[in-house]
Coordinates of N, CA and C in Angstrom, one line a residue:
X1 N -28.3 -39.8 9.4 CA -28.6 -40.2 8.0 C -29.8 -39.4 7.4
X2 N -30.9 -39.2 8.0 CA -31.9 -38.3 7.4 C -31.6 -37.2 7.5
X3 N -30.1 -36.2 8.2 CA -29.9 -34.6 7.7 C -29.1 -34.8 7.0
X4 N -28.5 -35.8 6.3 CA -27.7 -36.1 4.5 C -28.6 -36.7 3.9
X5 N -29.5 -37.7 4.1 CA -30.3 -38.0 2.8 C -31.5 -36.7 2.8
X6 N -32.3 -36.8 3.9 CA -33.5 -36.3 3.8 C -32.9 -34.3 3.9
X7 N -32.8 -34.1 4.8 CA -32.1 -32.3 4.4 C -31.2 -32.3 3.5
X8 N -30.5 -32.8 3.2 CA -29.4 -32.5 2.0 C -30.2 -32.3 0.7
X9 N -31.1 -33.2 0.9 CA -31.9 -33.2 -0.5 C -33.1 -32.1 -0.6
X10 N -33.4 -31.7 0.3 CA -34.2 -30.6 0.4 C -33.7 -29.8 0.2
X11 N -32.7 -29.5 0.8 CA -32.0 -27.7 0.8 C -30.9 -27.9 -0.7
X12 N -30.5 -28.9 -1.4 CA -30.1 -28.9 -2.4 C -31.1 -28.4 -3.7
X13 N -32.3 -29.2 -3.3 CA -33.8 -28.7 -4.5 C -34.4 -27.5 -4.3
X14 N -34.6 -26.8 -3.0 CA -34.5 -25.2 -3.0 C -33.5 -24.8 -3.5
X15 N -32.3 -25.1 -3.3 CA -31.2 -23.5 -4.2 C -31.5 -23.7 -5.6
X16 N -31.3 -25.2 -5.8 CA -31.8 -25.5 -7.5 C -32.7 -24.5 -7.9
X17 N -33.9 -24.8 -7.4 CA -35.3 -24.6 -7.8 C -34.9 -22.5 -7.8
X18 N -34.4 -21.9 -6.8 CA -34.3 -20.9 -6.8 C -33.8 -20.3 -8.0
X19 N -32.7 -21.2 -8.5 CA -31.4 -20.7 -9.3 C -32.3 -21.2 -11.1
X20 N -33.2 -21.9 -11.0 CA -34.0 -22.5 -12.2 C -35.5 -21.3 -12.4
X21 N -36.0 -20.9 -11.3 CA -37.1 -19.8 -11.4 C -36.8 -18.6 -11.7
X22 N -35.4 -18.2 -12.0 CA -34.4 -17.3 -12.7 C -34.7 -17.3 -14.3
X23 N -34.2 -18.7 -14.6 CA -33.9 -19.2 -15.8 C -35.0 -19.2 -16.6
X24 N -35.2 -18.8 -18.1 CA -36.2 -19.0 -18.8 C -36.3 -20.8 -19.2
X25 N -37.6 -20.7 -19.6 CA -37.9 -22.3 -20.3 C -37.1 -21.9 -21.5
X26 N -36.2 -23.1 -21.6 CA -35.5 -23.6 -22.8 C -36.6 -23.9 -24.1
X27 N -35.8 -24.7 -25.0 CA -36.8 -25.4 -26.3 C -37.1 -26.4 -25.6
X28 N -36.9 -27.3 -24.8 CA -37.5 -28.3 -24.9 C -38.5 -28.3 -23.8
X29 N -38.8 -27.1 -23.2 CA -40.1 -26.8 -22.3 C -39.8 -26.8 -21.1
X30 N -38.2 -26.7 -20.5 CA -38.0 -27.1 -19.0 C -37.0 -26.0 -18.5
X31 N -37.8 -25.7 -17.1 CA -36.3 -24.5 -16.5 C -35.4 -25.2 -16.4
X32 N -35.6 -26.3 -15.8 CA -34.3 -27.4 -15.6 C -35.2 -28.6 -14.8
X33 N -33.7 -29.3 -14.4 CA -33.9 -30.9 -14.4 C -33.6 -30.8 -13.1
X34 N -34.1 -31.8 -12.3 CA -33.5 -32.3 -11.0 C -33.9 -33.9 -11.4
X35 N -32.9 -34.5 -10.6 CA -32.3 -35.6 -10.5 C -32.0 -36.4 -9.3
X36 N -32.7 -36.6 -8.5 CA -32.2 -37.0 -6.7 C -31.8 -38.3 -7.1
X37 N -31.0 -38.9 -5.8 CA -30.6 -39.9 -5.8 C -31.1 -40.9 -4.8
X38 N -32.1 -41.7 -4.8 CA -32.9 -42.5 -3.4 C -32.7 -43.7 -3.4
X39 N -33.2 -44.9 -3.5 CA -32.6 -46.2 -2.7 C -34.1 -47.1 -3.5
X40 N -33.7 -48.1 -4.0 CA -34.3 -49.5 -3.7 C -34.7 -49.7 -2.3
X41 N -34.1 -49.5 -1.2 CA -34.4 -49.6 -0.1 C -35.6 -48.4 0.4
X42 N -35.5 -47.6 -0.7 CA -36.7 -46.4 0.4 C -38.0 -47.0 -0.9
X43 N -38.2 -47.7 -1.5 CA -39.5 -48.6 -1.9 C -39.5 -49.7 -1.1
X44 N -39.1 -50.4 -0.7 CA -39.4 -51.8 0.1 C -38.5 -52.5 1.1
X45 N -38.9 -52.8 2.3 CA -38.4 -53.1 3.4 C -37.2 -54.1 3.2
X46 N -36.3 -53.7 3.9 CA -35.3 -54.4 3.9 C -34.4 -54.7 5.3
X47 N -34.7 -55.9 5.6 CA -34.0 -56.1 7.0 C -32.7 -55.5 7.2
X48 N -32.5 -54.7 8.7 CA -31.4 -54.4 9.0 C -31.1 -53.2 8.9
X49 N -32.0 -52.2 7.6 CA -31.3 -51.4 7.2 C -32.9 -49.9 7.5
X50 N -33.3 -50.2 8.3 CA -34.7 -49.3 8.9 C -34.2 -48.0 8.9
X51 N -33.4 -47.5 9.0 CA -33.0 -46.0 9.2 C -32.8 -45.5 7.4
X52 N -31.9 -46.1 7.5 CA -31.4 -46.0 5.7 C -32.7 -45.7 5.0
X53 N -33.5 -46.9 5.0 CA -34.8 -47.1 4.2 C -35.7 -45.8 4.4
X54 N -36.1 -45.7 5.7 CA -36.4 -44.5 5.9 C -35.8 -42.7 5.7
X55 N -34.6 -42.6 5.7 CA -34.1 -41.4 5.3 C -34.2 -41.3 3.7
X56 N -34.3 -42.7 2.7 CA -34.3 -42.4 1.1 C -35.3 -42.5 0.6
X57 N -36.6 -43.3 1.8 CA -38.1 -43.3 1.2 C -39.0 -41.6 1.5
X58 N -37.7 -40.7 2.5 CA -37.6 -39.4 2.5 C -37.7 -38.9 1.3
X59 N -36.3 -39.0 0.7 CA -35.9 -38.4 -0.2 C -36.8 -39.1 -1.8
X60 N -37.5 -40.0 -1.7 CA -38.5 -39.9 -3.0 C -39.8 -39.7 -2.9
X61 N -40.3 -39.3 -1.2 CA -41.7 -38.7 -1.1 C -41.1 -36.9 -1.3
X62 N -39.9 -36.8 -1.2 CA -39.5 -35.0 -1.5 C -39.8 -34.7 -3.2
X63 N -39.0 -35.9 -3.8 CA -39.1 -36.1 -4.6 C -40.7 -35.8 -5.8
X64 N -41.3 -36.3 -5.4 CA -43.0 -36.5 -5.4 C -43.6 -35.1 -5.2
X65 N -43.4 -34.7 -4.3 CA -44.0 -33.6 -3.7 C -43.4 -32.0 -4.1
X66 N -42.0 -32.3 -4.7 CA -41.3 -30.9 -4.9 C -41.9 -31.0 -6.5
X67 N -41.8 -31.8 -7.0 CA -41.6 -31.8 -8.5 C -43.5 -31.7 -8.7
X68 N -44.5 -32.2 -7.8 CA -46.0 -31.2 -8.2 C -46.0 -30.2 -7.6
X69 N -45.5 -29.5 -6.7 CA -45.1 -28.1 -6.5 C -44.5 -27.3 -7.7
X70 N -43.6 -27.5 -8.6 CA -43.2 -27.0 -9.5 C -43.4 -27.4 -10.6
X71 N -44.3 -28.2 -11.2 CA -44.5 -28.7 -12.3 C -45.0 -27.3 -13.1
X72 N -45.9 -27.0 -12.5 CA -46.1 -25.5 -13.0 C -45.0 -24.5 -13.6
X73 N -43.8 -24.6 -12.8 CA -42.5 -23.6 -13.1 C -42.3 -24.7 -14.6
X74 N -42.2 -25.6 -14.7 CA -42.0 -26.5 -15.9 C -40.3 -26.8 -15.5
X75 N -40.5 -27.0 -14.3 CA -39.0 -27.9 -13.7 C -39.6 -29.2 -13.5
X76 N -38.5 -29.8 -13.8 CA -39.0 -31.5 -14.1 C -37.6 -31.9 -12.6
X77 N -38.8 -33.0 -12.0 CA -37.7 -33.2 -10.9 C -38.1 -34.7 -10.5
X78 N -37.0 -35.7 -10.4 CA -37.6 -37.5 -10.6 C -36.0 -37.6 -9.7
X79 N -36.1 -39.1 -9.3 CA -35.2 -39.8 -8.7 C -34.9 -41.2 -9.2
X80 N -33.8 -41.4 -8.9 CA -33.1 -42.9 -9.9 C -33.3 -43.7 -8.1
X81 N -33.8 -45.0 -8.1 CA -33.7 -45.5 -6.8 C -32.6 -46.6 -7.0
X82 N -31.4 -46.9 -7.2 CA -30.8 -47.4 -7.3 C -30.8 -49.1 -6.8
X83 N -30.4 -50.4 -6.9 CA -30.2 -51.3 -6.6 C -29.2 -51.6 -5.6
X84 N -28.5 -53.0 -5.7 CA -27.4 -53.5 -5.2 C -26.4 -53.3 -6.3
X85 N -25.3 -52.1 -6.3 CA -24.6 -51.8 -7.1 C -23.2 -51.1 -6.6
X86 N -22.0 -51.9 -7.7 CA -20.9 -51.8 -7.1 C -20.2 -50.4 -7.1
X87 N -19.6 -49.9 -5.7 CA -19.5 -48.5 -5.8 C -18.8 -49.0 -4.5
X88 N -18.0 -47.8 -4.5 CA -16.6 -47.3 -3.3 C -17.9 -48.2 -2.0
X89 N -18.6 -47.4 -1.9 CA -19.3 -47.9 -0.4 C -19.5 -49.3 -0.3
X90 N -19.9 -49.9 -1.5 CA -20.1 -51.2 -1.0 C -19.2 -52.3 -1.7
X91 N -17.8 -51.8 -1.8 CA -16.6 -52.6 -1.7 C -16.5 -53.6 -1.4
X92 N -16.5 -53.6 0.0 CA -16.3 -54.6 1.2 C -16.9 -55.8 1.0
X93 N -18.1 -55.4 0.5 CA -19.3 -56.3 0.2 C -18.9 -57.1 -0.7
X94 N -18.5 -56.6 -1.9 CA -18.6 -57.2 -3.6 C -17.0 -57.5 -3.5
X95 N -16.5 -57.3 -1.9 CA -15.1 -58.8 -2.3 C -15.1 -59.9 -1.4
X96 N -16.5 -60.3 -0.6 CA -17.0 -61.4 0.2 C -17.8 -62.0 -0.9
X97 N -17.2 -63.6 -1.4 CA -18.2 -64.4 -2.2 C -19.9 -64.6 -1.5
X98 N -19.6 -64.8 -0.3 CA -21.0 -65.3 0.5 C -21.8 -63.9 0.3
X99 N -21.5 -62.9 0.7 CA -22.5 -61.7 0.6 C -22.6 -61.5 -0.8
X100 N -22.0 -61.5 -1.9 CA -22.3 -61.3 -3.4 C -23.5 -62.1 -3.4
X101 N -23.1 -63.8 -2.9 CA -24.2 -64.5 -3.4 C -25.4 -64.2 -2.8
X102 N -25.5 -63.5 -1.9 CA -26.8 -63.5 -0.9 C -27.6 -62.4 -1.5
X103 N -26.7 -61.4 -2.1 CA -27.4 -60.0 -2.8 C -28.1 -60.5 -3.9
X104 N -27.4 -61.5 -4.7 CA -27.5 -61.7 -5.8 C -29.3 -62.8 -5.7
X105 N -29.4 -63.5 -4.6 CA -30.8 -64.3 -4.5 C -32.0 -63.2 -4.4
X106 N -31.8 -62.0 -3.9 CA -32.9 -60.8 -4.2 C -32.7 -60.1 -5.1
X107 N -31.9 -60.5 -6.2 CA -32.1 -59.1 -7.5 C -32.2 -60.4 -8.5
X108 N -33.6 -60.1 -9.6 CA -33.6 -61.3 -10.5 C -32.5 -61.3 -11.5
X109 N -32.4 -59.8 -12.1 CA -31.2 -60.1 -13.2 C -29.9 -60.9 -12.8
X110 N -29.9 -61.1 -13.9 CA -28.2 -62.3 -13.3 C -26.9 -61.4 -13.0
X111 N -27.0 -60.3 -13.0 CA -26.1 -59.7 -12.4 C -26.1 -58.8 -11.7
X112 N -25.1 -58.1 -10.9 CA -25.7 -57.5 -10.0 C -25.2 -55.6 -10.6
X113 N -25.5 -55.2 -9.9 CA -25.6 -53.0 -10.8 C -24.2 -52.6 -10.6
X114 N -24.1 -51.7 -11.8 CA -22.7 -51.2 -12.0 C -22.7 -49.4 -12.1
X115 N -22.3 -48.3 -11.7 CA -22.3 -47.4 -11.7 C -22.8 -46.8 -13.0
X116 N -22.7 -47.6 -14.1 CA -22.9 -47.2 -15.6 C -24.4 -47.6 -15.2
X117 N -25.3 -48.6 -15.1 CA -26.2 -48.7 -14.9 C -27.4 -47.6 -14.5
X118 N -26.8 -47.0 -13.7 CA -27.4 -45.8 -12.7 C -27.2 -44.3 -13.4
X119 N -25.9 -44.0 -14.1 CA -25.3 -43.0 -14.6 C -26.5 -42.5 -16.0
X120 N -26.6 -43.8 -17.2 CA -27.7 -44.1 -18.0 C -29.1 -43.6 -18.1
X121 N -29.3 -44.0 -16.6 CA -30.8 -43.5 -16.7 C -30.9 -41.7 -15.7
X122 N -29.8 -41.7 -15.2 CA -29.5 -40.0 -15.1 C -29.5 -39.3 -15.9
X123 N -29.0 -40.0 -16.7 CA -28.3 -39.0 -18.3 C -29.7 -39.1 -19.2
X124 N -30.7 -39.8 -19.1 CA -32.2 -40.1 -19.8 C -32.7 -39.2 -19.2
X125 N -32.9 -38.5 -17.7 CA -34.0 -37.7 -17.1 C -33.3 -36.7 -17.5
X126 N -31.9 -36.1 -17.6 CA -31.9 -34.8 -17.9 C -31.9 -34.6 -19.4
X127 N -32.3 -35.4 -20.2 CA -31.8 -35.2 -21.5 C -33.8 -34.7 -22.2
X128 N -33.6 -34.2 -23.3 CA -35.1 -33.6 -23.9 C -35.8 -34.9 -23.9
X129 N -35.4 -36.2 -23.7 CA -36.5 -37.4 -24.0 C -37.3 -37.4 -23.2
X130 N -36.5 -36.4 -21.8 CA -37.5 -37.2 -21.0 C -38.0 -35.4 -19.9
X131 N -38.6 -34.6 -21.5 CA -39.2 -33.6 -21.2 C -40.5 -33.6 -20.3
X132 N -41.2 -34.8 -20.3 CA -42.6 -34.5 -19.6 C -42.7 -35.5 -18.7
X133 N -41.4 -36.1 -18.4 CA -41.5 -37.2 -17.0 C -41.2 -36.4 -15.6
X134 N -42.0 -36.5 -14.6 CA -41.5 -35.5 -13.7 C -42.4 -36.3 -12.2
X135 N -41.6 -36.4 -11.3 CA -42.0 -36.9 -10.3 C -41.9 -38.5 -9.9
X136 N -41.4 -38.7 -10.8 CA -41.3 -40.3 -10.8 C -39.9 -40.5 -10.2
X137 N -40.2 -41.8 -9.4 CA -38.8 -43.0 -8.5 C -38.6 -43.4 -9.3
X138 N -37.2 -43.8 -10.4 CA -37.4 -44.7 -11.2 C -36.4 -46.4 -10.1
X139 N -36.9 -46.9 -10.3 CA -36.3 -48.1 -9.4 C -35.4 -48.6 -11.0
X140 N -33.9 -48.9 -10.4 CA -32.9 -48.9 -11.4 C -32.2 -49.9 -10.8
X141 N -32.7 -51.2 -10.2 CA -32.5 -52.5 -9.5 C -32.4 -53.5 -10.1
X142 N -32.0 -53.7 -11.4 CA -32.2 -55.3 -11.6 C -33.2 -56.5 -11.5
X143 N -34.7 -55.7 -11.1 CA -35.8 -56.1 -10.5 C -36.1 -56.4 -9.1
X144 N -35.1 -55.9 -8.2 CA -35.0 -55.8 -6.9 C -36.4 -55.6 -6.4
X145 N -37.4 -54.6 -6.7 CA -38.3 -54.3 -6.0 C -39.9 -55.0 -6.7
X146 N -39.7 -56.1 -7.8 CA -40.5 -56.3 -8.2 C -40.8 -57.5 -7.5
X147 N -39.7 -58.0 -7.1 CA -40.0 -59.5 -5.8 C -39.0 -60.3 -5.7
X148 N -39.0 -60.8 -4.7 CA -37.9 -62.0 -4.4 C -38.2 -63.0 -5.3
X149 N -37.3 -63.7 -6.3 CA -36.7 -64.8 -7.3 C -37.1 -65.8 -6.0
X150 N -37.5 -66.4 -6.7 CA -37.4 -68.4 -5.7 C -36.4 -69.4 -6.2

């Protein structure tokens, strides 16, 4: 799991980064965008899933660390940390009532994340609004990491 989350993501932001220090700054001040994809689970512990957590809390200290490395090139480079959100992988999950409801007692919003959810605020980091945000996890959880609901 950490030579797909954690090297994948590395050696994906080098070729980027390679193929962007080519590129002139555009109008809106950026060689380009990077976009990782890291986890609710790589901000805050979650039973059971220690490896996971660890290979995507990888991939948003890469995150951190590549994008003030290149802030200077004027490559903007952030990560969406995703939630509990329904997708091929967690199928299985979201057609068990008992596991829906159990996901659903750790995320405050009343519902639980939909691909469009995640897609949204991708389409915000690469787009000019979000010319001078750079290095940032954005946690895109439904309030997952803000705390457990009682």
């Amino acid at each position: 799991m950490m030579g797909i989350n954690g090297k994948g993501t590395a050696t994906s932001m080098r070729l980027a980064i390679q193929q962007f220090l080519k590129q002139e700054i555009d109008e809106s001040g950026s060689r380009g965008r990077i976009v990782n994809i890291s986890s609710s689970a790589g901000i805050t512990a979650i039973r059971r899933e220690a490896t996971y957590a660890a290979s995507k809390a990888a991939v948003s200290m890469l995150t951190r660390n590549v994008a003030l490395d290149h802030a200077k090139d004027s490559i903007n480079v952030n990560a969406v940390c995703p939630g509990v959100v329904r997708t091929a992988m967690s199928s299985t999950n979201f057609n068990d009532p008992a596991i829906i409801a159990e996901m659903k007692k750790g995320t405050p919003w009343p519902r639980l994340g939909e691909p469009a959810d995640i897609a949204k605020v991708v389409l915000f980091l690469c787009s000019d609004d979000a010319q001078w945000v750079t290095g940032q996890n954005i946690a895109v959880d439904g309030g997952f990491t803000v705390g457990i609901p009682l």
